[in-house]
């Protein structure tokens, strides 16, 4: 629809809902709108700085890049202006009237309904920063002119309801001017002292001068160019808060500088929360690449491996040519060297946290274990360091404790050569697995893999400290011969039962054999050497329903009283129908335990048959205890 001057546009319906959430429920801490405007202005200035470097014959290239804030008390107006790249008409429509990330709205809704809403500072995280100005303004005008040659200037107007208008206007210089017509009750944002306080609180690291009513506000210098000895914890925390538009402290940080073989400085942070874990979107890379304090790439994909996308911070190197194009960053040898070096140090730092402060590391693990596992399977070069970072439940840790591989190896008794693991849905289920009996007996530790990903990870890593990972359910674990307590004649009878069972089971199993590892349970299903575990196979079956489960090895324990009975029955009469029923049920019980039983109806019928046989009428010739 065209009005006499401008053109009217509807906001995306999502934007309308977002505005409602922002204005009426989500946000108590309204002052952050200024932080968002300053940060948008700084982004626009950063981009301009980059353009000036790469296109030297740009007009106005000697202008000071800056942010100015002006107060117009008479009209109740606050104005934030920058001489950054500005926006064309299309950019105004594309950037301001939409929400960048799908899922943002749902997430914000959820947060706004939760009791902790006032503690969460999310505005800057989701590309909805600009809208936060509607918390304090009843109407907003954006006057913007793109830096591109021949651009025209545009006036964007909205009352934050359902629509906005755009019309052509006059503006001499490139850049963006945001005019907030404040609500009656928000006039405090016209007070110089109040504004100055907000800027110092939230925006002191903005890398461009900020002028408030003509006066330059003292800013902090880029933290990474200062010597470590001059900085304290609070400086780092403040910088992190600035960088991430948050009020949350970082979990841990690392400040590096190097002169050889490549020059760089880096300040890196691990956050206290994981946004991926909260169920939102995949995080974007969080480390910005600078060259001599000039931003070359925000959230660079090329300076950190993808699995470390949760790491925030900056890397600055004077060896990166200022006019490097974004496409060639990837193939730049120096950047690659820096990347390797920083990565090594960061992984070592995390390992250090794990050793020195386990509680802190447990929080990092809670948030980012998935990322470390992703790294362990994808980053071949650093797999040793990444496997150091992994934690597991284990047969030798308490119920809520975790161990790392180094500690496991230190506990290994003489003679143990491999690192054993066993998967399952929870600790209790794993501990009931008869496969563990022999490990208990020999006092060999077994890692409990509670996350289905873990088996993939160990499968990929193959070994740690030259010790191969080995599934405790594997059929080919080197075990001592079990001392023969049974007499030779009985063992022969048991072997005969083995032959009988194999004939009954046919293709259902690969092999039936006498167990050398069971101490209590009657029987056990094992994995043929190096075959995937049942847990893994179940996943494969979910992915591909035609997947055929591998055949397994069935072991019986001749010392077990049920097996003893079956040996006796077999010796008495191998054709006895009950023996066959028991044999089939023995295998089905194991399948049931592993969750791979397919013909439940047949099993139920068989159990009922066994119940019928067992339901002997009570004997009257024997009394109970006196
Ligand atoms: P975010 O900054 O998180 O992307 P915003 O809603 O604050 O989300 O801004 C949306 C987009 O509008 C920005 O990504 C940017 O492209 C554009 N924009 C906002 N402010 C400015 C500005 N002062 N100069 C140029 N572009 C801007």
XYZ file of C-alpha atoms and ligand atoms in Angstrom:
653
model
C 0.000 0.000 0.000
C 1.365 3.438 -0.815
C 0.607 6.467 1.330
C 1.065 9.859 -0.212
C 4.755 9.867 0.726
C 6.111 6.481 1.598
C 5.363 2.857 1.174
C 3.835 0.812 4.004
C 5.103 -2.661 4.867
C 3.768 -5.250 7.263
C 6.160 -6.759 9.746
C 6.558 -10.515 9.546
C 3.960 -11.890 11.942
C 6.808 -13.303 13.969
C 8.210 -9.831 14.446
C 4.916 -8.621 15.858
C 4.866 -11.390 18.413
C 8.473 -10.753 19.192
C 7.765 -7.098 19.854
C 4.989 -8.071 22.252
C 7.285 -10.369 24.153
C 10.051 -7.795 24.301
C 7.901 -4.904 25.276
C 5.438 -6.518 27.637
C 7.055 -9.461 29.261
C 10.592 -10.530 28.556
C 12.675 -7.675 29.547
C 13.003 -5.879 32.818
C 16.382 -4.390 32.185
C 15.422 -1.821 29.596
C 18.709 0.070 29.479
C 20.259 -2.646 27.292
C 18.537 -1.119 24.251
C 21.412 1.361 24.119
C 23.973 -1.410 24.208
C 22.223 -3.002 21.234
C 22.177 0.220 19.235
C 25.844 0.908 19.999
C 26.747 -2.623 19.025
C 24.866 -2.384 15.718
C 26.590 0.934 15.039
C 29.978 -0.577 15.844
C 29.289 -3.465 13.465
C 28.429 -1.007 10.710
C 31.636 0.932 11.445
C 33.703 -2.236 11.442
C 32.361 -3.111 8.042
C 33.083 0.384 6.796
C 36.632 0.210 8.103
C 37.096 -2.963 6.133
C 35.660 -1.435 2.961
C 37.951 1.559 3.277
C 40.949 -0.742 3.504
C 39.993 -2.807 0.518
C 38.740 0.069 -1.646
C 41.190 2.908 -1.075
C 39.529 5.376 -3.404
C 36.312 5.570 -1.414
C 34.964 9.014 -0.736
C 35.174 10.323 2.858
C 37.810 7.811 3.781
C 39.485 10.264 6.142
C 36.374 10.865 8.200
C 36.692 9.720 11.798
C 34.635 6.580 12.258
C 32.477 7.241 15.295
C 29.201 6.931 17.131
C 27.400 10.047 18.307
C 24.573 10.228 20.788
C 22.434 13.345 20.974
C 19.599 14.331 23.285
C 16.616 16.420 22.226
C 14.680 17.043 25.418
C 12.192 19.324 23.746
C 10.924 16.559 21.487
C 11.651 13.730 23.932
C 14.039 12.298 21.406
C 17.237 10.271 21.749
C 19.412 9.997 18.626
C 22.154 7.432 18.015
C 24.129 7.966 14.838
C 27.035 6.293 13.096
C 28.933 6.845 9.875
C 29.209 3.142 9.108
C 28.094 1.346 5.975
C 24.454 2.432 6.187
C 21.543 0.594 4.584
C 19.840 0.738 1.228
C 16.060 0.474 0.963
C 16.284 -3.287 0.362
C 18.597 -3.677 3.315
C 16.222 -1.768 5.566
C 13.438 -4.120 4.565
C 15.564 -7.253 4.764
C 17.450 -6.484 7.952
C 15.005 -4.646 10.146
C 11.628 -6.201 9.402
C 12.601 -9.828 9.881
C 14.012 -12.261 12.405
C 17.331 -13.744 11.428
C 17.083 -17.185 13.003
C 14.147 -19.491 12.749
C 13.201 -20.868 16.127
C 14.132 -17.648 17.887
C 10.565 -16.704 18.594
C 9.571 -20.043 20.079
C 12.570 -19.948 22.255
C 11.976 -16.437 23.503
C 8.363 -17.360 24.231
C 9.472 -20.269 26.321
C 11.892 -18.092 28.228
C 9.372 -15.333 28.750
C 7.009 -17.831 30.358
C 9.639 -19.282 32.659
C 10.141 -17.870 36.159
C 13.815 -17.198 35.508
C 13.063 -14.843 32.638
C 14.511 -11.750 34.216
C 17.864 -13.449 34.683
C 18.332 -14.438 31.097
C 19.957 -11.959 28.841
C 19.178 -13.129 25.367
C 18.424 -10.102 23.316
C 21.863 -9.719 21.829
C 22.130 -13.429 21.099
C 19.390 -13.761 18.560
C 19.638 -10.882 16.191
C 16.664 -9.125 17.732
C 18.664 -6.309 19.278
C 17.183 -3.451 17.349
C 13.633 -4.265 18.408
C 14.567 -3.866 22.051
C 14.431 -0.106 21.454
C 10.665 -0.405 21.376
C 10.853 -1.123 25.097
C 11.533 2.573 25.614
C 10.356 4.255 22.417
C 6.809 4.784 21.190
C 8.083 5.536 17.719
C 11.384 4.989 15.945
C 12.808 6.600 12.842
C 15.801 5.230 11.024
C 17.482 7.517 8.541
C 20.087 5.643 6.569
C 22.264 6.019 3.528
C 24.430 3.266 2.185
C 28.161 3.851 1.616
C 27.880 2.566 -1.977
C 28.400 5.213 -4.659
C 25.210 6.840 -5.880
C 23.082 5.657 -2.950
C 19.925 7.478 -1.946
C 18.842 8.094 1.656
C 15.797 6.453 3.249
C 13.567 7.150 6.207
C 12.112 4.133 7.987
C 9.347 4.795 10.513
C 7.448 2.560 12.870
C 5.414 2.671 16.048
C 6.319 -0.954 16.784
C 2.840 -2.205 16.022
C 2.204 -4.178 12.890
C 3.748 -2.111 10.154
C 6.418 0.349 9.134
C 6.825 2.831 6.299
C 9.779 3.715 4.131
C 10.159 6.900 2.158
C 12.989 8.673 0.450
C 14.679 11.433 2.412
C 17.689 13.732 2.513
C 20.939 12.770 4.227
C 24.314 14.181 3.236
C 26.734 11.628 4.662
C 26.667 7.842 4.620
C 25.617 5.942 7.744
C 22.636 5.430 9.982
C 20.784 7.669 12.401
C 18.352 6.079 14.814
C 15.830 8.441 16.396
C 13.927 7.168 19.400
C 10.799 9.081 20.434
C 10.727 7.989 24.036
C 7.632 6.909 25.897
C 6.501 9.368 28.585
C 7.632 7.105 31.405
C 11.084 6.500 29.887
C 12.400 10.056 29.928
C 15.284 9.048 32.214
C 17.068 8.068 29.002
C 17.402 11.727 28.158
C 19.643 12.361 31.168
C 23.327 12.665 30.292
C 24.556 11.010 33.483
C 22.212 8.075 33.055
C 23.327 7.537 29.446
C 26.984 7.855 30.331
C 26.588 5.283 33.065
C 24.896 2.847 30.660
C 27.602 3.263 28.046
C 30.383 2.699 30.541
C 28.597 -0.310 31.903
C 27.821 -2.076 28.645
C 29.778 -0.532 25.831
C 33.178 0.433 27.128
C 35.035 -1.883 24.767
C 33.304 -0.615 21.641
C 36.276 -0.114 19.316
C 35.145 3.307 18.033
C 34.846 6.634 19.825
C 31.449 7.402 21.305
C 30.475 11.077 21.633
C 27.665 11.943 24.027
C 26.347 15.463 23.425
C 29.702 16.351 21.889
C 31.826 14.936 24.686
C 34.018 11.936 23.987
C 33.473 9.120 26.463
C 36.619 7.427 27.763
C 36.691 3.910 26.448
C 38.833 0.899 27.250
C 41.522 -0.138 24.867
C 41.286 -3.502 23.147
C 42.018 -5.935 25.936
C 44.048 -8.350 23.838
C 46.679 -5.744 23.019
C 47.463 -5.226 26.691
C 49.993 -7.270 28.637
C 48.531 -9.997 30.807
C 50.227 -8.547 33.876
C 48.076 -5.429 33.577
C 44.778 -7.279 33.477
C 42.720 -8.877 36.196
C 39.836 -11.339 36.266
C 37.299 -8.548 36.169
C 38.816 -7.034 33.036
C 38.437 -10.332 31.249
C 34.928 -10.874 32.563
C 33.927 -7.349 31.513
C 35.333 -7.873 28.067
C 33.481 -11.164 27.729
C 30.230 -9.523 28.800
C 30.758 -6.824 26.236
C 31.624 -9.291 23.515
C 28.659 -11.518 24.166
C 26.095 -8.894 25.143
C 25.525 -10.745 28.349
C 25.610 -10.297 32.085
C 26.916 -13.800 32.632
C 30.530 -14.432 33.661
C 32.673 -16.667 31.454
C 33.405 -20.178 32.737
C 37.110 -19.914 31.931
C 39.380 -17.840 29.686
C 42.767 -18.055 28.049
C 45.000 -15.175 26.995
C 47.782 -16.092 24.583
C 50.436 -14.196 22.771
C 53.175 -15.409 20.523
C 55.895 -13.824 18.398
C 57.289 -16.884 16.681
C 56.740 -18.773 14.448
C 53.796 -16.441 13.866
C 52.807 -13.276 15.665
C 49.373 -13.201 17.260
C 47.458 -12.518 20.419
C 44.286 -14.286 21.432
C 41.741 -13.995 24.212
C 39.369 -16.919 24.314
C 36.408 -17.726 26.531
C 34.364 -20.786 27.360
C 30.806 -19.771 28.306
C 28.927 -21.001 31.361
C 25.918 -22.129 29.357
C 25.378 -23.922 26.103
C 22.725 -22.550 23.834
C 22.688 -25.713 21.801
C 21.947 -27.664 24.946
C 19.050 -25.362 25.719
C 17.595 -26.722 22.536
C 17.861 -23.761 20.246
C 19.941 -23.593 17.118
C 23.427 -24.688 16.296
C 25.856 -22.042 17.525
C 27.649 -19.878 15.024
C 31.441 -19.730 15.345
C 32.294 -17.237 18.073
C 35.887 -16.141 17.532
C 36.513 -12.869 15.690
C 39.594 -12.395 13.566
C 41.425 -9.063 13.774
C 44.491 -7.621 12.184
C 46.050 -4.837 14.238
C 42.769 -4.165 15.992
C 40.815 -3.998 12.761
C 38.054 -6.542 12.475
C 38.652 -8.818 9.493
C 36.008 -11.427 10.126
C 33.357 -11.701 12.794
C 32.698 -15.241 13.994
C 35.347 -16.655 11.702
C 34.720 -20.174 10.452
C 38.373 -20.560 9.592
C 40.177 -19.820 12.816
C 38.667 -22.542 15.014
C 37.516 -26.036 14.110
C 33.767 -26.319 13.902
C 33.413 -28.473 16.987
C 34.709 -25.579 19.082
C 31.971 -23.244 17.854
C 31.006 -22.498 21.469
C 34.343 -20.793 22.143
C 34.140 -16.992 22.108
C 36.838 -14.382 21.792
C 39.256 -12.660 19.480
C 42.445 -13.492 17.659
C 44.537 -10.626 16.369
C 47.553 -11.026 14.129
C 49.509 -8.394 12.267
C 50.596 -11.056 9.819
C 47.167 -11.214 8.312
C 47.117 -8.811 5.396
C 44.512 -6.115 6.021
C 43.085 -6.358 2.581
C 42.709 -10.112 2.652
C 39.489 -11.164 1.040
C 37.156 -13.253 3.126
C 37.453 -16.088 0.669
C 41.207 -16.396 0.987
C 41.301 -16.466 4.776
C 40.743 -20.181 4.588
C 43.768 -20.871 2.454
C 46.136 -18.487 4.200
C 49.144 -20.394 5.520
C 49.745 -18.046 8.413
C 46.196 -18.219 9.590
C 46.466 -21.959 9.473
C 49.582 -21.844 11.655
C 47.849 -19.585 14.138
C 44.854 -21.871 14.180
C 46.984 -24.912 14.975
C 48.856 -23.161 17.716
C 45.782 -21.666 19.375
C 43.922 -24.946 19.200
C 46.732 -26.838 20.857
C 46.921 -24.316 23.670
C 43.190 -24.242 24.157
C 42.911 -28.022 24.419
C 45.790 -28.018 26.887
C 44.093 -25.296 28.864
C 40.899 -27.341 29.107
C 42.887 -30.355 30.206
C 44.520 -28.150 32.831
C 41.123 -27.069 34.139
C 40.156 -30.729 34.336
C 43.191 -31.516 36.472
C 43.132 -28.450 38.677
C 39.448 -27.809 39.115
C 37.326 -30.858 38.439
C 34.063 -29.201 39.480
C 34.569 -26.428 37.003
C 35.474 -28.921 34.324
C 32.353 -30.938 35.081
C 30.284 -27.903 34.200
C 32.204 -27.480 30.955
C 31.675 -31.178 30.299
C 27.964 -30.915 31.031
C 27.645 -28.169 28.452
C 30.089 -29.132 25.751
C 30.808 -32.868 25.963
C 29.050 -33.316 22.639
C 31.477 -30.890 21.043
C 34.503 -32.702 22.444
C 33.139 -35.998 21.153
C 32.512 -34.432 17.778
C 36.136 -33.303 17.819
C 37.424 -36.715 18.856
C 35.917 -38.290 15.755
C 36.673 -35.469 13.322
C 40.017 -33.959 14.333
C 42.520 -36.691 13.698
C 45.517 -34.503 14.402
C 44.379 -33.653 17.924
C 42.710 -36.903 18.867
C 45.170 -37.587 21.684
C 44.413 -34.242 23.322
C 40.705 -34.629 22.720
C 40.605 -38.107 24.203
C 42.187 -36.612 27.324
C 39.118 -34.418 27.651
C 36.588 -37.244 27.634
C 34.881 -38.370 30.822
C 33.077 -41.639 31.516
C 31.130 -43.408 34.195
C 32.906 -46.564 35.246
C 32.794 -49.661 37.420
C 35.344 -48.037 39.701
C 33.709 -44.676 40.198
C 30.827 -43.826 42.472
C 27.336 -43.549 41.029
C 27.574 -39.835 40.197
C 31.253 -39.677 39.416
C 33.145 -39.714 36.173
C 36.664 -40.709 35.288
C 39.005 -39.741 32.510
C 41.171 -42.152 30.555
C 44.367 -41.160 32.262
C 42.970 -42.086 35.641
C 41.686 -45.352 34.193
C 45.119 -46.274 32.910
C 46.711 -45.402 36.244
C 44.348 -47.833 37.957
C 44.988 -50.711 35.538
C 46.318 -53.772 37.360
C 49.424 -55.576 36.169
C 48.677 -57.750 33.176
C 45.710 -55.738 31.850
C 46.479 -54.502 28.385
C 43.209 -53.142 27.046
C 40.676 -50.527 28.088
C 37.282 -52.183 28.544
C 33.900 -50.618 28.010
C 30.281 -51.666 28.053
C 27.275 -49.706 26.797
C 23.769 -49.536 28.175
C 20.876 -47.237 28.878
C 21.819 -46.557 32.482
C 24.249 -47.568 35.150
C 21.941 -50.099 36.772
C 21.236 -51.894 33.530
C 24.923 -52.139 32.752
C 25.767 -53.451 36.198
C 23.294 -56.309 35.756
C 24.948 -57.427 32.541
C 26.500 -60.893 33.140
C 29.343 -59.902 30.832
C 30.751 -57.935 33.765
C 31.115 -60.982 36.024
C 34.590 -61.887 34.875
C 35.777 -58.280 35.042
C 34.642 -58.044 38.631
C 36.394 -61.251 39.428
C 39.646 -60.102 37.869
C 39.292 -56.575 39.215
C 39.488 -55.055 35.742
C 37.783 -51.688 35.396
C 35.053 -51.254 32.772
C 33.949 -47.889 31.417
C 30.176 -47.534 31.271
C 29.063 -45.885 28.061
C 25.759 -44.205 28.823
C 25.675 -42.025 25.727
C 25.103 -43.912 22.446
C 27.649 -41.578 20.839
C 30.421 -42.899 23.047
C 30.817 -46.166 21.229
C 31.252 -44.358 17.919
C 33.852 -42.171 19.561
C 35.866 -45.034 21.027
C 35.540 -46.955 17.809
C 37.099 -44.004 16.014
C 39.829 -43.357 18.542
C 40.771 -47.070 18.596
C 43.278 -46.628 21.427
C 44.467 -44.403 24.200
C 48.028 -44.413 25.464
C 48.690 -47.414 23.181
C 45.947 -49.419 24.855
C 43.166 -50.567 22.568
C 39.536 -49.984 23.504
C 37.726 -53.277 23.849
C 34.062 -54.022 24.368
C 33.511 -56.079 27.523
C 30.905 -58.110 25.642
C 33.349 -59.045 22.973
C 33.727 -62.798 22.432
C 37.487 -62.642 22.030
C 38.700 -61.100 25.221
C 41.877 -62.810 26.397
C 40.886 -64.564 29.576
C 42.590 -67.016 31.825
C 41.423 -70.559 31.545
C 38.883 -71.250 34.198
C 40.160 -73.796 36.723
C 38.392 -77.052 36.008
C 36.511 -77.941 39.117
C 33.959 -80.084 37.370
C 34.854 -83.640 36.565
C 35.683 -84.649 33.032
C 32.597 -86.812 32.572
C 30.277 -83.931 33.492
C 32.123 -81.583 31.143
C 31.612 -84.044 28.325
C 27.876 -84.074 29.107
C 27.887 -80.280 29.030
C 29.642 -80.306 25.660
C 26.890 -82.609 24.410
C 24.312 -80.014 25.507
C 26.291 -77.384 23.580
C 25.990 -79.441 20.399
C 22.278 -79.932 21.056
C 21.716 -76.194 21.607
C 23.509 -75.228 18.417
C 21.268 -77.619 16.494
C 18.145 -76.073 18.082
C 19.250 -72.435 17.578
C 20.499 -72.968 14.040
C 21.126 -69.650 12.266
C 20.022 -67.572 15.233
C 23.529 -67.640 16.706
C 27.013 -67.862 15.315
C 28.284 -70.307 17.875
C 27.387 -71.981 21.167
C 30.177 -72.674 23.626
C 31.087 -73.315 27.242
C 31.822 -70.051 29.015
C 35.109 -69.328 30.676
C 33.957 -65.987 31.958
C 30.637 -66.538 33.723
C 30.705 -67.097 37.446
C 27.003 -66.911 38.366
C 24.569 -66.416 35.495
C 23.449 -69.358 33.345
C 24.284 -67.882 29.975
C 25.413 -64.866 27.988
C 25.272 -63.445 24.466
C 28.549 -62.047 23.212
C 29.719 -60.041 20.284
C 31.841 -61.788 17.716
C 35.301 -60.225 17.616
C 35.092 -56.555 16.665
C 31.434 -56.632 15.667
C 29.316 -53.672 16.679
C 27.546 -53.782 20.041
C 23.820 -54.325 20.354
C 23.359 -50.653 21.290
C 25.110 -49.635 18.117
C 23.158 -52.128 16.043
C 19.886 -50.831 17.405
C 20.847 -47.359 16.235
C 21.705 -48.711 12.803
C 18.358 -50.450 12.695
C 16.615 -47.183 13.513
C 18.384 -45.551 10.617
C 17.829 -48.442 8.242
C 15.002 -50.804 9.073
C 16.346 -53.491 6.746
C 19.533 -53.665 8.758
C 20.244 -57.268 9.796
C 21.483 -57.726 13.345
C 24.797 -59.558 13.421
C 24.942 -63.131 14.713
C 26.249 -63.503 18.216
C 28.058 -66.032 20.333
C 26.009 -67.850 22.995
C 27.826 -69.067 26.077
C 26.559 -71.330 28.840
C 27.921 -71.614 32.342
C 28.200 -75.322 33.315
C 28.494 -74.368 36.996
C 25.067 -72.761 37.045
C 22.296 -74.863 38.598
C 19.807 -74.325 35.752
C 22.399 -75.425 33.214
C 23.243 -78.406 35.404
C 19.582 -79.425 35.275
C 19.492 -79.063 31.520
C 22.659 -81.141 31.153
C 20.976 -83.841 33.229
C 17.723 -83.674 31.212
C 19.675 -83.901 27.978
C 21.626 -86.901 29.210
C 18.388 -88.587 30.255
C 16.463 -87.970 27.011
C 17.599 -85.528 24.299
C 14.190 -85.802 22.595
C 12.264 -84.560 25.618
C 9.923 -81.689 24.530
C 10.484 -79.731 27.765
C 14.233 -79.597 27.089
C 13.646 -77.930 23.742
C 11.239 -75.436 25.315
C 13.828 -74.556 27.977
C 16.585 -74.250 25.393
C 14.619 -71.831 23.231
C 13.547 -69.812 26.247
C 17.162 -69.549 27.448
C 18.147 -67.750 24.250
C 15.024 -65.599 24.203
C 15.706 -64.442 27.755
C 19.034 -63.043 26.585
C 17.439 -61.381 23.572
C 14.827 -59.872 25.829
C 17.541 -58.412 28.045
C 19.222 -56.815 25.073
C 15.992 -55.521 23.591
C 16.321 -57.521 20.361
C 13.553 -60.069 20.877
C 11.372 -60.056 17.777
C 8.758 -62.824 18.129
C 7.179 -61.906 21.458
C 4.036 -63.997 20.875
C 6.022 -67.222 20.542
C 7.972 -66.346 23.662
C 4.847 -65.671 25.717
C 3.314 -68.957 24.597
C 6.463 -70.759 25.629
C 6.622 -69.083 29.047
C 3.023 -70.148 29.637
C 3.950 -73.688 28.679
C 6.784 -73.623 31.234
C 4.436 -72.157 33.876
C 1.995 -74.943 33.196
C 4.709 -77.568 33.683
C 5.870 -75.858 36.888
C 2.411 -75.535 38.426
C 2.563 -78.859 40.239
C -0.304 -79.280 42.765
C 0.905 -78.553 46.323
C 2.195 -81.584 48.140
C 0.357 -82.480 51.290
C 2.971 -84.714 52.833
C 5.340 -81.831 53.721
C 4.622 -79.150 56.290
C 6.070 -75.649 56.365
C 8.530 -74.576 59.028
C 7.309 -75.434 62.508
P 21.582 -8.102 14.887
O 22.350 -6.841 15.066
O 21.738 -9.033 16.025
O 21.764 -8.758 13.561
P 19.344 -6.294 14.886
O 17.872 -6.523 14.885
O 19.869 -5.466 15.986
O 20.003 -7.702 14.924
O 19.764 -5.701 13.501
C 19.383 -6.335 12.315
C 20.285 -5.945 11.173
O 20.056 -4.605 10.779
C 21.753 -5.981 11.451
O 22.278 -7.288 11.323
C 22.322 -5.035 10.396
O 22.428 -5.708 9.154
C 21.241 -4.020 10.278
N 21.565 -2.838 11.090
C 21.124 -2.536 12.324
N 21.644 -1.383 12.762
C 22.454 -0.921 11.770
C 23.303 0.238 11.610
N 23.424 1.172 12.571
N 23.970 0.361 10.439
C 23.858 -0.565 9.456
N 23.096 -1.674 9.554
C 22.395 -1.851 10.697
